[in-house]
């Protein structure tokens, strides 16, 4: 009878150790899960930040492209203005020459 009680007590201690080991393992797993969740949240935040940076970069590229288009248009207008100035100078010279001719007559 005493041997059975001793075996039972030993088995009980063994079970308690297994339960403690199981709890320790469960605690470790919970900590690892929490750590993985924190890392995941951090990566999500980095992803959100990268998306915002990308959107900003795209907007900047669009502004640059619009600016280049405007610069091209301005260059065309400046070229047209230069032609008009040349034409105006030529017309002014013709007018002056015509006046001189009419005054000398």
PDB file of C-alpha atoms in Angstrom:
ATOM      1  CA  UNK A   1       0.000   0.000   0.000  1.00  0.00           C
ATOM      2  CA  UNK A   2       2.836   2.339   0.860  1.00  0.00           C
ATOM      3  CA  UNK A   3       4.500   1.576  -2.437  1.00  0.00           C
ATOM      4  CA  UNK A   4       1.334   2.517  -4.303  1.00  0.00           C
ATOM      5  CA  UNK A   5       1.141   5.828  -2.416  1.00  0.00           C
ATOM      6  CA  UNK A   6       4.801   6.496  -3.165  1.00  0.00           C
ATOM      7  CA  UNK A   7       4.235   5.769  -6.851  1.00  0.00           C
ATOM      8  CA  UNK A   8       1.155   7.968  -6.822  1.00  0.00           C
ATOM      9  CA  UNK A   9       3.054  10.803  -5.126  1.00  0.00           C
ATOM     10  CA  UNK A  10       5.890  10.438  -7.603  1.00  0.00           C
ATOM     11  CA  UNK A  11       3.467  10.460 -10.539  1.00  0.00           C
ATOM     12  CA  UNK A  12       1.750  13.479  -9.065  1.00  0.00           C
ATOM     13  CA  UNK A  13       5.069  15.341  -8.821  1.00  0.00           C
ATOM     14  CA  UNK A  14       5.876  14.291 -12.379  1.00  0.00           C
ATOM     15  CA  UNK A  15       2.523  15.580 -13.591  1.00  0.00           C
ATOM     16  CA  UNK A  16       3.036  18.854 -11.708  1.00  0.00           C
ATOM     17  CA  UNK A  17       6.438  19.268 -13.372  1.00  0.00           C
ATOM     18  CA  UNK A  18       4.907  18.569 -16.761  1.00  0.00           C
ATOM     19  CA  UNK A  19       2.140  21.085 -16.086  1.00  0.00           C
ATOM     20  CA  UNK A  20       4.733  23.670 -15.023  1.00  0.00           C
ATOM     21  CA  UNK A  21       6.797  22.942 -18.137  1.00  0.00           C
ATOM     22  CA  UNK A  22       3.641  23.225 -20.236  1.00  0.00           C
ATOM     23  CA  UNK A  23       2.763  26.568 -18.639  1.00  0.00           C
ATOM     24  CA  UNK A  24       6.299  27.844 -19.164  1.00  0.00           C
ATOM     25  CA  UNK A  25       6.170  26.737 -22.773  1.00  0.00           C
ATOM     26  CA  UNK A  26       2.753  28.369 -23.216  1.00  0.00           C
ATOM     27  CA  UNK A  27       4.101  31.603 -21.707  1.00  0.00           C
ATOM     28  CA  UNK A  28       7.070  31.501 -24.095  1.00  0.00           C
ATOM     29  CA  UNK A  29       4.757  30.928 -27.037  1.00  0.00           C
ATOM     30  CA  UNK A  30       2.498  33.793 -25.955  1.00  0.00           C
ATOM     31  CA  UNK A  31       5.525  36.088 -25.670  1.00  0.00           C
ATOM     32  CA  UNK A  32       6.735  35.048 -29.114  1.00  0.00           C
ATOM     33  CA  UNK A  33       3.267  35.651 -30.547  1.00  0.00           C
ATOM     34  CA  UNK A  34       3.149  39.094 -28.917  1.00  0.00           C
ATOM     35  CA  UNK A  35       6.594  39.893 -30.284  1.00  0.00           C
ATOM     36  CA  UNK A  36       5.550  38.758 -33.766  1.00  0.00           C
ATOM     37  CA  UNK A  37       2.415  40.924 -33.550  1.00  0.00           C
ATOM     38  CA  UNK A  38       4.520  43.951 -32.528  1.00  0.00           C
ATOM     39  CA  UNK A  39       6.874  43.331 -35.443  1.00  0.00           C
ATOM     40  CA  UNK A  40       3.935  42.946 -37.805  1.00  0.00           C
ATOM     41  CA  UNK A  41       2.428  46.221 -36.609  1.00  0.00           C
ATOM     42  CA  UNK A  42       5.796  47.926 -37.039  1.00  0.00           C
ATOM     43  CA  UNK A  43       6.053  46.566 -40.594  1.00  0.00           C
ATOM     44  CA  UNK A  44       2.512  47.775 -41.319  1.00  0.00           C
ATOM     45  CA  UNK A  45       3.447  51.239 -40.101  1.00  0.00           C
ATOM     46  CA  UNK A  46       6.572  51.184 -42.276  1.00  0.00           C
ATOM     47  CA  UNK A  47       4.411  50.074 -45.205  1.00  0.00           C
ATOM     48  CA  UNK A  48       1.984  52.938 -44.586  1.00  0.00           C
ATOM     49  CA  UNK A  49       4.892  55.350 -44.390  1.00  0.00           C
ATOM     50  CA  UNK A  50       6.357  53.983 -47.619  1.00  0.00           C
ATOM     51  CA  UNK A  51       2.984  54.287 -49.345  1.00  0.00           C
ATOM     52  CA  UNK A  52       2.735  57.908 -48.254  1.00  0.00           C
ATOM     53  CA  UNK A  53       6.275  58.568 -49.482  1.00  0.00           C
ATOM     54  CA  UNK A  54       5.478  56.906 -52.796  1.00  0.00           C
ATOM     55  CA  UNK A  55       2.306  58.977 -53.205  1.00  0.00           C
ATOM     56  CA  UNK A  56       4.290  62.120 -52.460  1.00  0.00           C
ATOM     57  CA  UNK A  57       6.971  61.116 -54.964  1.00  0.00           C
ATOM     58  CA  UNK A  58       4.333  60.459 -57.622  1.00  0.00           C
ATOM     59  CA  UNK A  59       2.787  63.870 -56.969  1.00  0.00           C
ATOM     60  CA  UNK A  60       6.237  65.475 -57.267  1.00  0.00           C
ATOM     61  CA  UNK A  61       6.885  63.682 -60.556  1.00  0.00           C
ATOM     62  CA  UNK A  62       3.533  64.868 -61.840  1.00  0.00           C
ATOM     63  CA  UNK A  63       4.350  68.448 -60.821  1.00  0.00           C
ATOM     64  CA  UNK A  64       7.754  68.184 -62.516  1.00  0.00           C
ATOM     65  CA  UNK A  65       6.156  66.835 -65.700  1.00  0.00           C
ATOM     66  CA  UNK A  66       3.613  69.664 -65.659  1.00  0.00           C
ATOM     67  CA  UNK A  67       6.441  72.130 -65.065  1.00  0.00           C
ATOM     68  CA  UNK A  68       8.392  70.716 -67.995  1.00  0.00           C
ATOM     69  CA  UNK A  69       5.317  70.955 -70.176  1.00  0.00           C
ATOM     70  CA  UNK A  70       4.852  74.578 -69.103  1.00  0.00           C
ATOM     71  CA  UNK A  71       8.531  75.316 -69.765  1.00  0.00           C
ATOM     72  CA  UNK A  72       8.167  73.900 -73.256  1.00  0.00           C
ATOM     73  CA  UNK A  73       5.079  76.024 -73.849  1.00  0.00           C
ATOM     74  CA  UNK A  74       6.862  79.109 -72.502  1.00  0.00           C
ATOM     75  CA  UNK A  75       9.811  78.428 -74.827  1.00  0.00           C
ATOM     76  CA  UNK A  76       7.418  78.233 -77.787  1.00  0.00           C
ATOM     77  CA  UNK A  77       5.769  81.502 -76.759  1.00  0.00           C
ATOM     78  CA  UNK A  78       9.157  83.195 -76.327  1.00  0.00           C
ATOM     79  CA  UNK A  79      10.203  82.056 -79.808  1.00  0.00           C
ATOM     80  CA  UNK A  80       6.952  83.396 -81.238  1.00  0.00           C
ATOM     81  CA  UNK A  81       7.441  86.671 -79.375  1.00  0.00           C
ATOM     82  CA  UNK A  82      10.976  86.999 -80.757  1.00  0.00           C
ATOM     83  CA  UNK A  83       9.622  86.534 -84.296  1.00  0.00           C
ATOM     84  CA  UNK A  84       6.948  89.145 -83.674  1.00  0.00           C
ATOM     85  CA  UNK A  85       9.569  91.567 -82.328  1.00  0.00           C
ATOM     86  CA  UNK A  86      11.707  91.039 -85.429  1.00  0.00           C
ATOM     87  CA  UNK A  87       8.685  91.623 -87.606  1.00  0.00           C
ATOM     88  CA  UNK A  88       7.779  94.756 -85.636  1.00  0.00           C
ATOM     89  CA  UNK A  89      11.338  96.086 -85.963  1.00  0.00           C
ATOM     90  CA  UNK A  90      11.253  95.406 -89.712  1.00  0.00           C
ATOM     91  CA  UNK A  91       7.881  97.164 -90.053  1.00  0.00           C
ATOM     92  CA  UNK A  92       9.145 100.090 -88.017  1.00  0.00           C
ATOM     93  CA  UNK A  93      12.212 100.416 -90.280  1.00  0.00           C
ATOM     94  CA  UNK A  94       9.971 100.289 -93.356  1.00  0.00           C
ATOM     95  CA  UNK A  95       7.733 102.967 -91.871  1.00  0.00           C
ATOM     96  CA  UNK A  96      10.730 105.179 -91.078  1.00  0.00           C
ATOM     97  CA  UNK A  97      12.148 104.644 -94.574  1.00  0.00           C
ATOM     98  CA  UNK A  98       8.753 105.430 -96.113  1.00  0.00           C
ATOM     99  CA  UNK A  99       8.496 108.653 -94.107  1.00  0.00           C
ATOM    100  CA  UNK A 100      11.995 109.672 -95.140  1.00  0.00           C
ATOM    101  CA  UNK A 101      11.116 109.011 -98.756  1.00  0.00           C
ATOM    102  CA  UNK A 102       7.929 111.059 -98.540  1.00  0.00           C
ATOM    103  CA  UNK A 103       9.685 113.896 -96.748  1.00  0.00           C
ATOM    104  CA  UNK A 104      12.433 114.117 -99.360  1.00  0.00           C
ATOM    105  CA  UNK A 105       9.886 114.185-102.166  1.00  0.00           C
TER     106      UNK A 105
END
